[in-house]
C-alpha atoms as one frame of an Amber mdcrd trajectory, in Angstrom:
protein
  67.600-170.137  -6.401  69.771-172.909  -8.033  71.821-172.680 -11.025  74.392
-174.766 -12.554  77.024-173.957 -15.337  78.757-176.177 -17.446  78.659-178.921
 -14.509  80.596-182.009 -15.439  81.448-185.058 -13.379  83.312-188.392 -14.254
  81.971-191.119 -12.263  83.732-194.370 -13.508  82.864-194.863 -16.989  79.909
-192.301 -16.850  80.063-188.729 -17.301  77.631-185.806 -16.504  78.190-183.544
 -19.249  77.877-179.673 -19.213  74.895-179.565 -17.221  73.015-176.222 -17.394
  69.886-175.539 -15.641  68.281-172.900 -13.805  65.476-173.175 -11.019  63.687
-170.112  -9.880  62.504-169.553  -6.182  59.185-171.307  -5.523  59.384-173.456
  -8.604  58.641-177.076  -8.906  60.921-178.616 -11.291  61.288-182.208 -12.350
  64.365-183.865 -13.748  63.003-186.683 -15.757  65.150-189.580 -17.200  65.453
-193.404 -17.292  67.398-195.528 -14.855  71.263-195.020 -15.376  70.827-191.359
 -17.143  72.436-189.523 -14.198  69.708-188.194 -12.305  70.646-189.255  -8.731
  74.401-188.199  -9.633  73.249-184.751 -10.502  71.133-184.339  -7.476  74.055
-185.724  -5.250  76.284-182.896  -6.871  73.722-180.397  -5.756  73.682-181.701
  -2.162  77.365-181.601  -2.092  77.593-185.405  -1.452  79.536-185.485  -4.909
  82.373-183.334  -5.794  82.100-182.130  -9.446  85.071-181.846 -11.680  84.343
-178.885 -13.414  81.535-176.061 -13.676  79.633-174.151 -11.063  76.630-174.490
  -8.629  74.975-171.550  -7.374  72.463-171.467  -4.396  70.669-168.031  -3.857
  73.446-166.405  -6.204  76.322-167.716  -4.214  78.922-170.202  -5.607  78.354
-173.293  -3.580  81.164-175.624  -5.138  83.183-175.393  -1.872  80.261-175.291
   0.658  79.851-178.646   2.532  76.403-180.306   2.360  75.382-179.085   5.878
  75.841-175.532   4.959  73.755-175.665   1.775  70.397-175.493   3.469  69.000
-178.209   1.388  66.482-180.738   2.384  67.122-184.257   0.834  64.668-187.259
   0.497  67.006-190.133  -1.143  65.083-192.957  -2.962  65.349-195.501  -0.072
  64.295-192.884   2.337  67.316-193.716   4.685  64.885-193.701   7.987  66.858
-194.942  11.147  65.370-198.218  12.238  66.221-197.886  15.704  64.626-194.584
  16.152  60.842-194.005  16.121  58.936-191.695  13.781  59.330-188.556  16.090
  62.892-189.200  16.711  63.649-189.627  12.970  61.800-186.488  12.095  63.484
-184.305  14.902  66.988-185.578  14.211  68.041-182.749  12.181  66.915-180.227
  14.707  68.746-181.885  17.551  71.832-181.878  15.581  71.343-177.951  15.259
  70.912-177.940  19.126  67.502-176.460  18.857  65.642-176.015  22.187  63.580
-178.930  23.075  60.162-176.763  23.181  61.012-175.560  19.554  61.524-179.241
  18.392  58.351-180.299  19.887  56.461-177.613  18.425  58.105-177.964  14.936
  57.369-181.822  14.955  53.774-181.173  15.709  53.312-178.643  13.004  54.948
-180.704  10.222  53.262-183.949  11.224  49.875-182.120  11.087  50.612-180.549
   7.794  51.497-184.154   6.408  48.935-185.865   8.286  51.306-188.306  10.089
  50.472-187.078  13.701  49.241-190.307  14.776  52.353-192.159  13.598  54.874
-190.345  15.989  55.447-193.031  18.417  55.347-195.922  15.722  58.512-197.815
  14.911  59.827-197.341  11.425  59.499-201.082  10.544  55.875-200.972  11.101
  55.333-198.262   8.556  53.925-198.796   5.023  55.836-197.401   1.927  53.330
-194.391   1.769  53.842-193.468   5.494  57.782-193.769   5.245  57.725-191.448
   2.332  55.839-188.774   4.628  58.036-189.378   7.496  61.269-188.908   5.192
  59.506-185.766   3.629  58.819-184.541   7.247  62.357-184.897   8.202  63.711
-183.042   5.225  61.192-180.194   5.725  61.414-179.627   9.548  64.804-177.858
   9.122  63.122-175.274   6.804  65.304-175.613   3.736  65.652-173.363   0.994
  65.417-176.039  -1.645  63.855-179.579  -1.302  65.190-182.113  -3.356  63.428
-185.595  -3.995  65.003-188.475  -5.506  62.289-190.916  -7.046  60.142-190.536
  -4.109  57.341-192.743  -5.109  59.129-195.451  -7.123  58.719-198.043  -4.032
  55.033-197.383  -3.588  52.093-199.089  -5.162  50.237-197.267  -7.948  47.167
-196.295  -6.028  49.070-194.915  -3.113  51.570-193.090  -5.466  48.727-191.237
  -7.172  47.318-190.075  -3.865  50.783-188.842  -2.893  51.178-186.909  -5.938
  47.966-184.855  -5.176  49.425-184.392  -1.450  52.632-183.214  -2.758  50.953
-180.769  -5.016  49.001-179.337  -2.225  51.931-179.018   0.043  53.798-177.106
  -2.719  51.061-174.747  -3.086  50.991-174.036   0.572  54.657-173.816   1.176
  55.878-172.479  -1.888  59.077-174.321  -1.497  61.590-174.752  -4.477  61.317
-178.243  -5.205  63.677-180.508  -7.519  62.216-183.781  -7.984  63.736-186.764
  -9.967  61.677-189.427 -11.487  61.558-191.774 -14.609  57.797-191.632 -14.808
  56.420-189.223 -17.233  52.908-188.954 -15.861  54.362-188.069 -12.473  56.336
-185.316 -13.829  53.428-183.885 -15.697  51.104-183.842 -12.858  53.563-182.351
 -10.341  55.809-180.104 -12.147  56.016-176.608 -13.588  59.278-177.215 -15.571
  60.855-180.259 -16.944  64.413-181.153 -17.607  65.115-184.289 -19.542  68.377
-185.947 -18.873  69.665-188.766 -21.447  73.015-190.378 -20.940  74.102-187.667
 -18.487  73.296-184.559 -20.701  70.214-182.233 -20.287  68.700-182.789 -23.708
  65.547-180.709 -23.338  64.106-178.217 -21.025  60.536-176.765 -21.084  57.407
-175.818 -19.236  55.547-179.094 -18.381  52.484-177.879 -20.373  54.935-177.664
 -23.340  56.485-180.965 -23.245  55.112-182.412 -26.272  54.889-179.221 -28.335
  58.437-178.031 -28.560  60.742-181.170 -28.676  62.825-181.385 -31.863  65.185
-183.977 -30.454  64.772-187.517 -31.721  66.062-189.102 -28.632  63.937-186.968
 -26.433  60.863-187.775 -28.804  61.529-191.560 -28.237  61.798-191.133 -24.454
  58.480-189.338 -24.358  56.685-192.237 -26.067  56.685-190.968 -29.446  56.964
-194.390 -30.749  55.728-194.096 -34.408  59.098-192.768 -35.688  60.342-192.934
 -39.276  63.335-191.828 -41.378  63.764-191.124 -44.935  65.774-189.374 -47.612
  63.024-189.846 -50.211  61.017-186.413 -50.200  60.377-183.295 -51.853  59.789
-179.687 -50.489  57.019-177.786 -51.791  54.998-174.719 -50.594  56.210-174.984
 -47.065  55.447-178.741 -46.956  57.448-181.851 -47.090  56.065-184.474 -49.350
  57.253-188.042 -47.979  57.254-190.866 -50.861  55.826-193.945 -49.398  55.211
-197.185 -51.517  51.993-196.209 -52.999  51.237-192.946 -51.138  52.439-189.436
 -50.074  52.549-188.194 -46.438  52.424-184.563 -46.156  54.254-182.705 -43.276
  54.280-178.853 -42.267  57.865-177.564 -43.009  58.533-176.181 -39.506  62.158
-176.127 -39.338  65.266-175.780 -41.687  65.886-178.851 -43.827  69.017-179.137
 -46.318  68.448-180.691 -49.617  69.300-184.586 -49.137  69.279-184.465 -45.371
  67.733-187.596 -43.637  64.836-186.352 -41.832  63.203-188.132 -38.793  59.576
-187.696 -37.906  56.875-189.238 -35.779  53.431-188.845 -34.134  51.925-189.799
 -30.786  49.607-192.776 -30.804  46.752-190.599 -29.563  47.139-188.189 -32.412
  46.589-190.861 -34.956  42.676-190.766 -35.993  40.717-194.001 -37.022  38.628
-193.160 -40.034  35.260-195.016 -39.970  33.049-195.690 -43.074  30.674-192.767
 -42.134  33.555-190.271 -41.838  33.688-187.934 -44.725  37.254-186.862 -43.989
  39.165-186.232 -47.213  42.830-185.611 -45.913  46.036-186.186 -47.804  47.358
-188.346 -45.019  44.867-191.203 -44.947  46.539-194.513 -45.236  45.265-198.196
 -45.263  46.107-200.973 -43.071  45.339-204.065 -41.217  45.111-204.594 -37.466
  47.444-207.068 -36.229  46.980-206.725 -32.323  44.609-205.095 -29.909  45.036
-204.017 -26.335  41.636-202.998 -24.666  42.432-200.645 -21.769  39.350-199.218
 -20.292  37.687-196.695 -22.282  40.327-196.797 -25.158  41.972-199.194 -27.328
  45.698-199.745 -28.297  45.740-200.734 -31.876  48.778-202.141 -33.793  48.258
-201.410 -37.405  50.363-202.881 -40.148  50.530-200.104 -42.993  52.145-201.451
 -46.239  52.724-197.946 -47.673  55.287-197.500 -44.530  57.354-200.531 -45.021
  60.209-198.301 -46.674  60.395-195.736 -44.007  58.968-197.061 -40.725  60.280
-200.113 -38.460  58.222-203.026 -39.750  55.600-200.698 -41.107  53.464-200.781
 -38.039  51.892-197.823 -36.302  50.490-197.915 -33.040  47.418-195.978 -32.413
  45.281-194.937 -29.237  41.593-194.906 -30.190  38.527-193.959 -28.125  35.844
-195.656 -30.079  31.960-195.803 -29.270  30.696-199.220 -28.466  29.474-199.637
 -31.971  32.915-198.573 -33.416  34.662-200.900 -30.899  33.082-203.881 -32.658
  34.958-203.117 -35.832  38.165-203.771 -34.011  39.210-207.053 -34.547  42.602
-208.695 -35.472  42.966-208.871 -39.312  40.376-206.241 -39.842  41.176-203.636
 -42.608  41.186-200.132 -41.329  42.045-196.563 -42.444  43.947-194.065 -40.506
  44.664-190.262 -40.580  47.777-188.586 -39.603  47.063-184.963 -39.013  49.399
-182.969 -40.634  49.649-180.520 -37.711  50.472-183.609 -35.423  53.381-184.852
 -37.323  56.796-183.693 -35.716  60.048-183.470 -37.337  63.187-184.183 -34.934
  66.890-183.617 -34.934  68.942-186.730 -35.201
């Protein structure tokens, strides 16, 4: 449906670098990255609003490099929605059809259909200035969809909306995609948003696609240190002080050894980077009989209570030589009795499951 090959664009001091990706017909794809990573610039290349320097863009198998935006049959919802304040809701939605010189009867029918689909029929005569953020988002979406595009591009569609409304709109969008089976490319900096909505994810860092996968595999397959940090694998460590034995990496700490599964090629003497998600660290309580190689002792230095879980910041003396400040962040789901043990200064034991420790490329 849409494919790029070695797409490059220089924009001032910033570059999009050899962008290769492929989105199939009917797929919901998210391009995930931080502010300034090149997400919007890449989307503007797809729409034809930006002219690329080198590379190719294919739409339905056709090289679209020289196609003007109006001939690409792409629906586009920019981050600020770009609704016209001098037009009411109905006039904004129908503008594309009027420019295509569609008959008035067809315009009215299609406006009615799309407004019912997006639950905005009661807003049609409203002034744009009177709409909430969520209502503006749905009006912009209706305007993009009414022309029946082959591809729908969404640029940070929920960034200006409060968290409660944003979550409701996620499910609305998911249902809309299931109903229409449109090909959707959605850019966001929000990992949770990406996981809720997408089938595939492409992570862009500093103008380069660093990682592509099915959304359900996002934490399983990454081997890139920069991607791991972006995904929130905040417990990162680096070392050259290790041995390889029996398909395991034995990492030497101050008074302990951490065991990792050897799941990639490591050259002798090569510095390795490894990490673990906060939710994969297990707190070991006194009544727990776990006897694992990777149990470390530490002291709680800070606690953040967050509903049914606690974020624990634990100083681990054994990690001082390999981990920044020797501090691990763990996410624990304690019982009420276990929660009483979580106090600042309390001594604690944690388990780093061998199968949850990931090794990354530099």
